[in-house]
CSV table of C-alpha atoms and ligand atoms in Angstrom, one decimal:
chain,number,residue,atom,x,y,z
U,1,UNK,CA,138.0,117.2,83.8
U,2,UNK,CA,134.5,118.5,83.4
U,3,UNK,CA,133.0,121.8,82.2
U,4,UNK,CA,129.7,123.5,82.3
U,5,UNK,CA,127.7,124.4,79.2
U,6,UNK,CA,125.1,127.2,79.4
U,7,UNK,CA,122.6,128.1,76.7
U,8,UNK,CA,122.1,131.8,77.6
U,9,UNK,CA,120.3,134.9,76.5
U,10,UNK,CA,116.7,134.3,77.5
U,11,UNK,CA,117.1,132.9,81.0
U,12,UNK,CA,114.7,134.3,83.6
U,13,UNK,CA,115.4,132.7,87.0
U,14,UNK,CA,112.2,132.0,88.9
U,15,UNK,CA,111.3,129.9,91.9
U,16,UNK,CA,113.0,129.0,95.2
U,17,UNK,CA,116.5,128.0,96.1
U,18,UNK,CA,117.9,126.3,99.2
U,19,UNK,CA,121.2,127.5,100.6
U,20,UNK,CA,123.9,125.3,102.3
U,21,UNK,CA,125.9,125.8,105.4
U,22,UNK,CA,128.8,128.2,104.9
U,23,UNK,CA,132.1,126.9,103.6
U,24,UNK,CA,133.9,129.7,105.3
U,25,UNK,CA,132.3,128.8,108.6
U,26,UNK,CA,132.7,125.1,108.5
U,27,UNK,CA,136.5,125.1,107.8
U,28,UNK,CA,137.4,127.0,111.1
U,29,UNK,CA,134.7,125.0,112.9
U,30,UNK,CA,136.4,121.8,111.9
U,31,UNK,CA,139.7,123.3,113.1
U,32,UNK,CA,138.1,124.1,116.5
U,33,UNK,CA,137.2,120.4,117.0
U,34,UNK,CA,140.9,119.7,117.5
U,35,UNK,CA,140.6,121.5,120.8
U,36,UNK,CA,138.1,119.0,122.4
U,37,UNK,CA,139.9,116.6,124.7
U,38,UNK,CA,136.6,115.1,125.9
U,39,UNK,CA,133.7,113.7,123.9
U,40,UNK,CA,132.8,114.2,120.2
U,41,UNK,CA,131.9,117.3,118.3
U,42,UNK,CA,129.0,117.0,115.8
U,43,UNK,CA,128.7,119.6,113.1
U,44,UNK,CA,125.4,119.7,111.2
U,45,UNK,CA,124.3,121.4,108.0
U,46,UNK,CA,127.7,120.8,106.6
U,47,UNK,CA,128.1,121.7,102.9
U,48,UNK,CA,129.4,118.9,100.6
U,49,UNK,CA,132.4,120.6,99.1
U,50,UNK,CA,135.9,119.7,98.1
U,51,UNK,CA,137.3,122.2,100.7
U,52,UNK,CA,135.5,120.3,103.4
U,53,UNK,CA,136.9,117.0,102.3
U,54,UNK,CA,140.4,118.6,102.3
U,55,UNK,CA,139.9,119.9,105.9
U,56,UNK,CA,138.6,116.6,107.0
U,57,UNK,CA,141.8,115.0,105.7
U,58,UNK,CA,144.0,117.7,107.4
U,59,UNK,CA,142.4,116.7,110.7
U,60,UNK,CA,142.5,113.0,110.0
U,61,UNK,CA,146.3,113.5,109.4
U,62,UNK,CA,146.5,114.5,113.1
U,63,UNK,CA,145.2,111.0,114.0
U,64,UNK,CA,141.8,112.4,114.8
U,65,UNK,CA,138.7,110.4,114.0
U,66,UNK,CA,136.5,112.2,111.4
U,67,UNK,CA,133.3,110.7,110.0
U,68,UNK,CA,131.4,112.6,107.3
U,69,UNK,CA,127.8,111.4,106.9
U,70,UNK,CA,127.1,113.0,103.6
U,71,UNK,CA,123.5,111.9,103.5
U,72,UNK,CA,122.7,113.8,106.7
U,73,UNK,CA,125.3,116.6,106.0
U,74,UNK,CA,126.9,115.8,109.4
U,75,UNK,CA,130.5,115.5,110.5
U,76,UNK,CA,131.4,113.8,113.8
U,77,UNK,CA,134.9,114.4,115.1
U,78,UNK,CA,136.5,112.6,118.0
U,79,UNK,CA,139.7,114.2,119.1
U,80,UNK,CA,139.6,112.8,122.6
U,81,UNK,CA,142.7,110.5,122.1
U,82,UNK,CA,146.3,111.5,121.8
U,83,UNK,CA,146.8,113.7,118.7
U,84,UNK,CA,149.7,114.4,116.4
U,85,UNK,CA,151.0,117.9,116.2
U,86,UNK,CA,152.1,118.0,112.5
U,87,UNK,CA,149.5,118.9,109.8
U,88,UNK,CA,150.4,116.9,106.7
U,89,UNK,CA,151.8,118.9,103.7
U,90,UNK,CA,149.8,116.7,101.3
U,91,UNK,CA,146.5,118.3,102.3
U,92,UNK,CA,147.6,121.7,103.8
U,93,UNK,CA,149.2,122.5,100.5
U,94,UNK,CA,145.8,122.1,98.7
U,95,UNK,CA,144.0,124.7,100.7
U,96,UNK,CA,145.3,128.0,102.3
U,97,UNK,CA,142.5,127.9,104.9
U,98,UNK,CA,144.2,125.0,106.5
U,99,UNK,CA,146.4,127.5,108.3
U,100,UNK,CA,143.7,127.9,110.9
U,101,UNK,CA,144.7,124.6,112.4
U,102,UNK,CA,147.9,126.2,113.7
U,103,UNK,CA,146.4,127.9,116.7
U,104,UNK,CA,144.3,124.9,117.9
U,105,UNK,CA,147.2,122.4,117.5
U,106,UNK,CA,149.6,124.7,119.3
U,107,UNK,CA,147.1,125.4,122.1
U,108,UNK,CA,146.4,121.8,122.6
U,109,UNK,CA,149.8,120.2,122.1
U,110,UNK,CA,152.3,123.0,123.0
U,111,UNK,CA,153.9,122.4,119.7
U,112,UNK,CA,152.6,122.6,116.1
U,113,UNK,CA,154.1,122.1,112.6
U,114,UNK,CA,152.1,123.3,109.7
U,115,UNK,CA,153.2,123.9,106.1
U,116,UNK,CA,153.5,127.5,105.1
U,117,UNK,CA,150.7,128.2,102.7
U,118,UNK,CA,151.9,128.7,99.1
U,119,UNK,CA,150.8,131.1,96.4
U,120,UNK,CA,147.3,132.1,95.6
U,121,UNK,CA,145.7,133.6,92.5
U,122,UNK,CA,143.7,136.4,94.2
U,123,UNK,CA,146.5,138.0,96.2
U,124,UNK,CA,149.7,137.4,98.1
U,125,UNK,CA,147.8,136.5,101.3
U,126,UNK,CA,150.6,136.6,103.9
U,127,UNK,CA,150.0,135.2,107.4
U,128,UNK,CA,152.1,137.6,109.4
U,129,UNK,CA,149.1,138.7,111.5
U,130,UNK,CA,148.5,135.1,112.6
U,131,UNK,CA,152.1,134.6,113.6
U,132,UNK,CA,152.6,138.0,115.3
U,133,UNK,CA,149.5,137.3,117.4
U,134,UNK,CA,150.7,133.8,118.5
U,135,UNK,CA,154.1,135.4,119.3
U,136,UNK,CA,152.4,138.0,121.5
U,137,UNK,CA,150.9,135.0,123.3
U,138,UNK,CA,154.3,133.6,124.0
U,139,UNK,CA,154.8,131.2,121.1
U,140,UNK,CA,158.3,130.8,119.6
U,141,UNK,CA,157.9,130.6,115.8
U,142,UNK,CA,160.5,129.4,113.3
U,143,UNK,CA,160.4,128.3,109.7
U,144,UNK,CA,162.2,125.3,108.3
U,145,UNK,CA,161.9,123.2,105.2
U,146,UNK,CA,158.6,125.0,104.2
U,147,UNK,CA,157.0,124.4,107.6
U,148,UNK,CA,156.1,126.8,110.3
U,149,UNK,CA,157.1,125.5,113.7
U,150,UNK,CA,155.4,127.0,116.7
U,151,UNK,CA,156.2,126.1,120.3
U,152,UNK,CA,154.7,127.3,123.6
U,153,UNK,CA,154.3,124.9,126.5
U,154,UNK,CA,151.5,127.1,127.7
U,155,UNK,CA,150.2,130.1,125.7
U,156,UNK,CA,149.7,133.3,127.7
U,157,UNK,CA,146.8,135.6,127.4
U,158,UNK,CA,147.8,138.9,125.6
U,159,UNK,CA,146.5,142.1,124.2
U,160,UNK,CA,146.6,141.9,120.4
U,161,UNK,CA,145.8,144.7,118.0
U,162,UNK,CA,145.4,143.4,114.4
U,163,UNK,CA,146.7,145.9,111.8
U,164,UNK,CA,143.9,144.6,109.5
U,165,UNK,CA,140.7,142.7,110.6
U,166,UNK,CA,141.9,139.5,109.0
U,167,UNK,CA,139.3,136.7,109.2
U,168,UNK,CA,141.8,133.9,109.4
U,169,UNK,CA,144.1,135.6,111.9
U,170,UNK,CA,141.1,136.4,114.2
U,171,UNK,CA,140.0,132.7,114.0
U,172,UNK,CA,143.4,131.3,114.7
U,173,UNK,CA,144.1,133.6,117.6
U,174,UNK,CA,140.6,133.2,119.1
U,175,UNK,CA,141.0,129.4,119.1
U,176,UNK,CA,144.5,129.5,120.5
U,177,UNK,CA,143.4,131.9,123.3
U,178,UNK,CA,140.7,129.5,124.5
U,179,UNK,CA,143.3,127.3,126.2
U,180,UNK,CA,145.8,130.1,127.1
U,181,UNK,CA,146.6,131.1,130.7
U,182,UNK,CA,144.5,134.2,131.5
U,183,UNK,CA,142.7,136.7,129.3
U,184,UNK,CA,143.3,137.6,125.6
U,185,UNK,CA,141.9,140.7,124.0
U,186,UNK,CA,141.9,140.9,120.2
U,187,UNK,CA,141.3,144.5,119.0
U,188,UNK,CA,140.3,145.4,115.4
U,189,UNK,CA,139.1,141.8,115.1
U,190,UNK,CA,137.2,140.6,112.1
U,191,UNK,CA,133.4,140.8,112.5
U,192,UNK,CA,132.2,138.4,109.8
U,193,UNK,CA,129.2,136.1,110.7
U,194,UNK,CA,131.6,133.2,110.4
U,195,UNK,CA,133.6,134.6,113.4
U,196,UNK,CA,130.4,134.7,115.4
U,197,UNK,CA,129.6,131.1,114.4
U,198,UNK,CA,133.1,130.0,115.5
U,199,UNK,CA,132.7,131.8,118.9
U,200,UNK,CA,129.3,130.1,119.3
U,201,UNK,CA,130.8,126.6,118.9
U,202,UNK,CA,133.8,127.4,121.1
U,203,UNK,CA,131.5,128.6,123.9
U,204,UNK,CA,129.5,125.4,123.6
U,205,UNK,CA,132.8,123.5,124.0
U,206,UNK,CA,133.4,125.3,127.3
U,207,UNK,CA,135.4,128.3,126.1
U,208,UNK,CA,134.7,131.8,127.3
U,209,UNK,CA,134.6,134.1,124.2
U,210,UNK,CA,132.9,137.4,124.4
U,211,UNK,CA,132.3,140.2,121.8
U,212,UNK,CA,132.2,138.1,118.6
U,213,UNK,CA,130.7,140.3,115.9
U,214,UNK,CA,132.2,143.4,117.4
U,215,UNK,CA,135.8,144.8,116.9
U,216,UNK,CA,137.0,143.7,120.3
U,217,UNK,CA,137.0,140.0,121.2
U,218,UNK,CA,137.8,138.9,124.8
U,219,UNK,CA,138.8,135.3,125.5
U,220,UNK,CA,139.2,134.0,129.0
U,221,UNK,CA,141.4,131.0,128.8
U,222,UNK,CA,140.2,127.7,130.3
U,223,UNK,CA,142.0,124.4,131.1
U,224,UNK,CA,140.1,122.0,128.9
U,225,UNK,CA,137.4,121.9,126.2
U,226,UNK,CA,134.9,119.3,125.3
U,227,UNK,CA,132.9,118.2,122.3
U,228,UNK,CA,129.6,119.9,121.3
U,229,UNK,CA,126.8,119.9,118.8
U,230,UNK,CA,126.5,122.7,116.3
U,231,UNK,CA,124.6,123.8,113.2
U,232,UNK,CA,126.8,125.5,110.7
U,233,UNK,CA,125.5,129.0,109.8
U,234,UNK,CA,124.0,129.6,106.4
U,235,UNK,CA,126.4,130.5,103.5
U,236,UNK,CA,125.8,134.2,102.9
U,237,UNK,CA,128.0,134.2,99.9
U,238,UNK,CA,126.0,131.4,98.2
U,239,UNK,CA,122.8,133.2,99.1
U,240,UNK,CA,124.2,136.5,97.7
U,241,UNK,CA,125.3,134.7,94.5
U,242,UNK,CA,121.7,133.6,93.9
U,243,UNK,CA,120.4,137.1,94.7
U,244,UNK,CA,122.7,138.6,92.1
U,245,UNK,CA,121.7,135.8,89.6
U,246,UNK,CA,118.0,136.8,90.1
U,247,UNK,CA,118.8,140.5,89.6
U,248,UNK,CA,120.7,139.8,86.4
U,249,UNK,CA,118.1,137.7,84.7
U,250,UNK,CA,114.9,139.7,85.2
U,251,UNK,CA,114.3,137.1,87.9
U,252,UNK,CA,112.0,136.5,90.8
U,253,UNK,CA,113.7,134.2,93.3
U,254,UNK,CA,113.1,133.3,96.9
U,255,UNK,CA,116.4,132.5,98.6
U,256,UNK,CA,115.1,130.3,101.4
U,257,UNK,CA,115.9,131.1,105.0
U,258,UNK,CA,118.5,133.7,103.9
U,259,UNK,CA,119.7,135.9,106.7
U,260,UNK,CA,118.9,139.5,106.1
U,261,UNK,CA,121.5,140.9,108.5
U,262,UNK,CA,124.3,138.9,107.0
U,263,UNK,CA,123.6,140.1,103.5
U,264,UNK,CA,122.9,143.7,104.4
U,265,UNK,CA,125.8,145.3,102.5
U,266,UNK,CA,124.9,143.4,99.3
U,267,UNK,CA,121.1,144.1,99.7
U,268,UNK,CA,121.8,147.8,100.1
U,269,UNK,CA,123.7,147.9,96.8
U,270,UNK,CA,121.1,145.9,95.0
U,271,UNK,CA,118.4,148.3,96.2
U,272,UNK,CA,120.5,151.3,95.1
U,273,UNK,CA,120.6,149.7,91.7
U,274,UNK,CA,116.8,149.4,91.7
U,275,UNK,CA,116.5,145.7,92.5
U,276,UNK,CA,113.4,144.8,94.6
U,277,UNK,CA,114.7,142.9,97.7
U,278,UNK,CA,112.1,141.9,100.4
U,279,UNK,CA,112.4,140.1,103.7
U,280,UNK,CA,109.7,137.5,103.6
U,281,UNK,CA,108.8,134.9,106.3
U,282,UNK,CA,110.4,132.1,104.3
U,283,UNK,CA,113.5,134.0,103.2
U,284,UNK,CA,114.7,136.9,101.0
U,285,UNK,CA,112.9,137.5,97.7
U,286,UNK,CA,114.9,139.2,94.9
U,287,UNK,CA,113.0,140.6,91.9
U,288,UNK,CA,114.2,142.8,89.2
U,289,UNK,CA,113.4,144.4,85.9
U,290,UNK,CA,117.0,144.2,84.8
U,291,UNK,CA,116.6,146.7,81.9
U,292,UNK,CA,115.6,149.5,84.4
U,293,UNK,CA,118.6,149.0,86.8
U,294,UNK,CA,121.0,151.8,87.4
U,295,UNK,CA,124.8,151.7,87.6
U,296,UNK,CA,126.5,152.0,91.0
U,297,UNK,CA,129.9,152.3,92.7
U,298,UNK,CA,130.9,149.5,95.1
U,299,UNK,CA,133.9,149.2,97.3
U,300,UNK,CA,134.8,145.9,99.0
U,301,UNK,CA,135.7,146.0,102.7
U,302,UNK,CA,135.9,143.7,105.7
U,303,UNK,CA,132.4,143.0,107.2
U,304,UNK,CA,130.1,144.8,107.6
U,305,UNK,CA,131.3,146.4,104.4
U,306,UNK,CA,130.6,144.9,100.9
U,307,UNK,CA,132.2,141.4,100.8
U,308,UNK,CA,135.1,140.7,98.5
U,309,UNK,CA,133.6,137.2,98.0
U,310,UNK,CA,130.7,138.9,96.2
U,311,UNK,CA,132.8,141.2,94.1
U,312,UNK,CA,133.2,139.0,91.0
U,313,UNK,CA,129.5,138.0,90.9
U,314,UNK,CA,128.5,141.7,91.4
U,315,UNK,CA,130.7,142.8,88.5
U,316,UNK,CA,128.8,140.3,86.3
U,317,UNK,CA,125.6,142.1,87.3
U,318,UNK,CA,127.2,145.5,86.6
U,319,UNK,CA,128.0,144.1,83.1
U,320,UNK,CA,124.3,143.9,82.3
U,321,UNK,CA,123.3,147.2,83.7
U,322,UNK,CA,123.3,150.1,81.3
U,323,UNK,CA,126.0,152.7,82.0
U,324,UNK,CA,129.3,153.0,83.9
U,325,UNK,CA,129.6,151.1,87.2
U,326,UNK,CA,132.7,151.1,89.4
U,327,UNK,CA,134.1,148.3,91.5
U,328,UNK,CA,136.9,149.0,94.0
U,329,UNK,CA,138.5,145.9,95.4
U,330,UNK,CA,140.4,146.8,98.6
U,331,UNK,CA,140.8,143.4,100.2
U,332,UNK,CA,142.8,141.4,97.7
U,333,UNK,CA,145.2,142.9,95.2
U,334,UNK,CA,144.6,140.5,92.3
U,335,UNK,CA,140.9,139.7,92.3
U,336,UNK,CA,139.8,141.0,88.8
U,337,UNK,CA,140.9,138.1,86.7
U,338,UNK,CA,137.3,137.1,85.9
U,339,UNK,CA,137.0,140.5,84.1
U,340,UNK,CA,139.8,139.4,81.7
U,341,UNK,CA,137.8,136.2,81.0
U,342,UNK,CA,134.5,138.2,80.6
U,343,UNK,CA,136.3,140.3,78.0
U,344,UNK,CA,136.1,137.2,75.9
U,345,UNK,CA,132.4,137.4,76.2
U,346,UNK,CA,132.4,141.0,75.0
U,347,UNK,CA,132.6,142.9,78.3
U,348,UNK,CA,133.9,146.4,78.1
U,349,UNK,CA,135.9,147.2,81.2
U,350,UNK,CA,139.1,149.0,82.3
U,351,UNK,CA,141.2,148.1,85.4
U,352,UNK,CA,143.5,150.5,87.1
U,353,UNK,CA,145.1,149.0,90.2
U,354,UNK,CA,142.2,148.4,92.6
U,355,UNK,CA,139.5,150.0,90.5
U,356,UNK,CA,137.5,148.4,87.7
U,357,UNK,CA,135.3,150.5,85.5
U,358,UNK,CA,132.5,148.4,83.9
U,359,UNK,CA,130.8,149.8,80.8
U,360,UNK,CA,127.6,147.8,81.2
U,361,UNK,CA,124.6,147.1,79.1
U,362,UNK,CA,126.5,146.5,75.8
U,363,UNK,CA,125.5,142.8,75.6
U,364,UNK,CA,127.5,139.7,76.3
U,365,UNK,CA,128.1,136.8,73.9
U,366,UNK,CA,128.7,133.2,74.7
U,367,UNK,CA,132.3,132.1,74.7
U,368,UNK,CA,134.6,129.5,76.2
U,369,UNK,CA,136.1,130.8,79.5
U,370,UNK,CA,138.1,129.5,82.4
U,371,UNK,CA,137.5,129.9,86.1
U,372,UNK,CA,140.4,131.6,87.7
U,373,UNK,CA,139.2,131.2,91.3
U,374,UNK,CA,136.1,130.2,93.2
U,375,UNK,CA,134.0,133.3,93.0
U,376,UNK,CA,135.2,134.0,89.4
U,377,UNK,CA,133.7,130.6,88.5
U,378,UNK,CA,130.3,131.7,89.8
U,379,UNK,CA,130.6,135.1,88.0
U,380,UNK,CA,131.4,133.4,84.7
U,381,UNK,CA,128.4,131.0,85.0
U,382,UNK,CA,126.1,133.9,85.8
U,383,UNK,CA,127.4,135.8,82.8
U,384,UNK,CA,126.7,132.8,80.7
U,385,UNK,CA,123.1,132.9,81.7
U,386,UNK,CA,122.6,136.3,80.1
U,387,UNK,CA,125.1,136.0,77.2
U,388,UNK,CA,123.6,135.3,73.8
U,389,UNK,CA,124.4,131.8,72.6
U,390,UNK,CA,126.5,129.1,74.3
U,391,UNK,CA,129.0,129.6,77.0
U,392,UNK,CA,131.4,126.9,78.2
U,393,UNK,CA,133.0,127.3,81.6
U,394,UNK,CA,136.1,125.2,82.4
U,395,UNK,CA,138.3,124.6,85.5
U,396,UNK,CA,135.4,123.6,87.7
U,397,UNK,CA,137.7,122.5,90.5
U,398,UNK,CA,137.4,126.1,91.7
U,399,UNK,CA,133.6,126.0,91.7
U,400,UNK,CA,133.5,122.7,93.6
U,401,UNK,CA,135.4,124.2,96.4
U,402,UNK,CA,132.5,126.5,97.4
U,403,UNK,CA,129.3,125.7,95.5
U,404,UNK,CA,127.3,122.5,96.1
U,405,UNK,CA,125.2,121.5,93.0
U,406,UNK,CA,125.4,125.0,91.5
U,407,UNK,CA,124.2,124.0,88.1
U,408,UNK,CA,121.4,121.7,89.5
U,409,UNK,CA,120.2,124.6,91.6
U,410,UNK,CA,120.2,126.9,88.5
U,411,UNK,CA,118.3,124.3,86.5
U,412,UNK,CA,115.7,124.3,89.3
U,413,UNK,CA,115.3,128.0,88.7
U,414,UNK,CA,114.8,127.6,85.0
U,415,UNK,CA,118.3,127.9,83.5
U,416,UNK,CA,119.5,125.8,80.6
U,417,UNK,CA,122.8,124.6,82.0
U,418,UNK,CA,124.5,121.2,82.2
U,419,UNK,CA,127.8,119.8,83.4
U,420,UNK,CA,129.6,117.4,81.0
U,421,UNK,CA,132.8,115.4,81.0
U,422,UNK,CA,135.9,116.7,79.1
U,423,UNK,CA,137.8,119.9,78.7
U,424,UNK,CA,135.9,123.1,77.8
L,1,EPU,N1,146.3,139.6,105.4
L,1,EPU,C1,147.6,140.0,105.8
L,1,EPU,N2,148.2,139.3,106.8
L,1,EPU,C2,147.6,138.3,107.4
L,1,EPU,C3,146.4,137.9,107.1
L,1,EPU,C4,145.7,138.5,106.1
L,1,EPU,O1,148.1,140.9,105.2
L,1,EPU,O2,148.3,137.7,108.3
L,1,EPU,C5,145.6,140.3,104.3
L,1,EPU,C6,145.4,139.4,103.2
L,1,EPU,O3,146.5,139.3,102.3
L,1,EPU,C7,144.2,140.0,102.5
L,1,EPU,C8,143.4,140.6,103.7
L,1,EPU,O4,144.3,140.6,104.8
L,1,EPU,O5,144.6,141.0,101.6
L,1,EPU,C9,142.2,139.7,104.1
L,1,EPU,O6,142.6,138.4,104.4
L,1,EPU,P1,141.8,137.6,105.5
L,1,EPU,O7,142.9,137.0,106.4
L,1,EPU,O8,140.7,138.4,106.1
L,1,EPU,O9,141.2,136.4,104.6
L,1,EPU,P2,141.3,134.9,104.8
L,1,EPU,O10,141.0,134.5,106.2
L,1,EPU,O11,142.5,134.3,104.2
L,1,EPU,C10,138.7,134.5,104.4
L,1,EPU,C11,137.9,133.7,103.5
L,1,EPU,C12,138.0,134.3,102.0
L,1,EPU,C13,137.6,135.7,102.1
L,1,EPU,C14,138.4,136.5,103.1
L,1,EPU,C15,137.9,138.0,103.2
L,1,EPU,C16,137.9,131.6,104.5
L,1,EPU,C17,138.3,130.1,104.4
L,1,EPU,N3,138.3,132.3,103.5
L,1,EPU,O12,140.1,134.4,103.9
L,1,EPU,O13,137.2,133.5,101.2
L,1,EPU,O14,137.8,136.3,100.8
L,1,EPU,O15,138.3,135.9,104.4
L,1,EPU,O16,136.6,138.0,103.6
L,1,EPU,O17,137.2,132.0,105.4
L,1,EPU,C18,136.3,132.6,99.2
L,1,EPU,O18,135.4,132.1,99.9
L,1,EPU,O19,136.2,132.7,98.0
L,1,EPU,C19,137.4,133.3,99.9
L,1,EPU,C20,138.6,133.6,99.3
């Protein structure tokens, strides 16, 4: 066990920070490599994260060759030989995102067995939309001994309307449809940049996917897919986390090569608060006079709305801005647990169902707190930067799922923060 210790209160983040490839892009991209019967797939700009190791193991469990060259941040996958059709429980159970292997395995093998994802701290996260979509494509789905078993000797193109633009369901169905007979249309599809990145790779592999980034995806099935070479898109949530960190700390930070379009909903709220955000040739600069910022109301929504994955970090910013801010979380029903931990740091807030009222600007004090999920861990560390005195943040396994060298990057910007062995 390790924890992070932050000496906070006087931190002013300044300088430049480099952002990794996106965790939420690389996981489905790895799932897509299962589809390639010919050649190797090379993914570049891969973030070195525990979730990536887990997904590599899920894929290795199918008897697929996966080599992670960490020095060059590259993964090479060779799925050209016979593959198994059962994703091992040992790894699938560690990460809900593993469910995106269901569509590709089924499309390639005509049969797939994948463990049913278990509980999750941020919400109930059912997978009904994934399964309904596959059924619409002709799959017979049953559940036995904790496994989902899907069968379809050949998936059939279908018209699928998603009740909610689920990221994972869109990815699973898009991948399954690449090898289906005929055309699949997915309406009310998710529009996240990670969907666009997946479509880019699939098309390089020989698939015919159109409309990625819009609410209607059209996939014309093909007989066979091959390997390809692909750079993983930048992590907009890591970039956003550093933008918020700069805004909270009176900072002046250049987030190198950050993609304006992908962060537009966050940038719009930062600007509404009074944060200076500029699009420079080398990235996005975020500058703030924190004391002059104004409270705002934010509602999380599927892309291009405000991302739920920035909600926790943004509430940490709201906590240092004078006045009443409101955060409405509409995507996950239990994603305010960081606020309970921040209460230990002196945060004044009230939560009523999906709405949190943050009474900001009353000062935070250092305390020992525990990460409750990935984004909560980032929010607690950012809070520690501005809290007076020492903050210890524990349960870093959450942080390691999605942030590479988070404390080192913050040190590079001037924070006094270290990672040490032992419980917090
Ligand atoms: N939902 C259903 N039925 C389904 C699928 C989803 O009701 O069949 C509901 C979920 O319960 C949730 C909402 O739809 O309330 C959104 O879920 P979605 O399927 O869009 O999320 P996901 O694919 O499971 C991805 C990211 C999450 C991110 C969400 C929303 C990955 C690996 N994970 O999850 O990332 O919060 O989209 O943007 O891409 C994170 O990085 O911290 C993280 C949790």
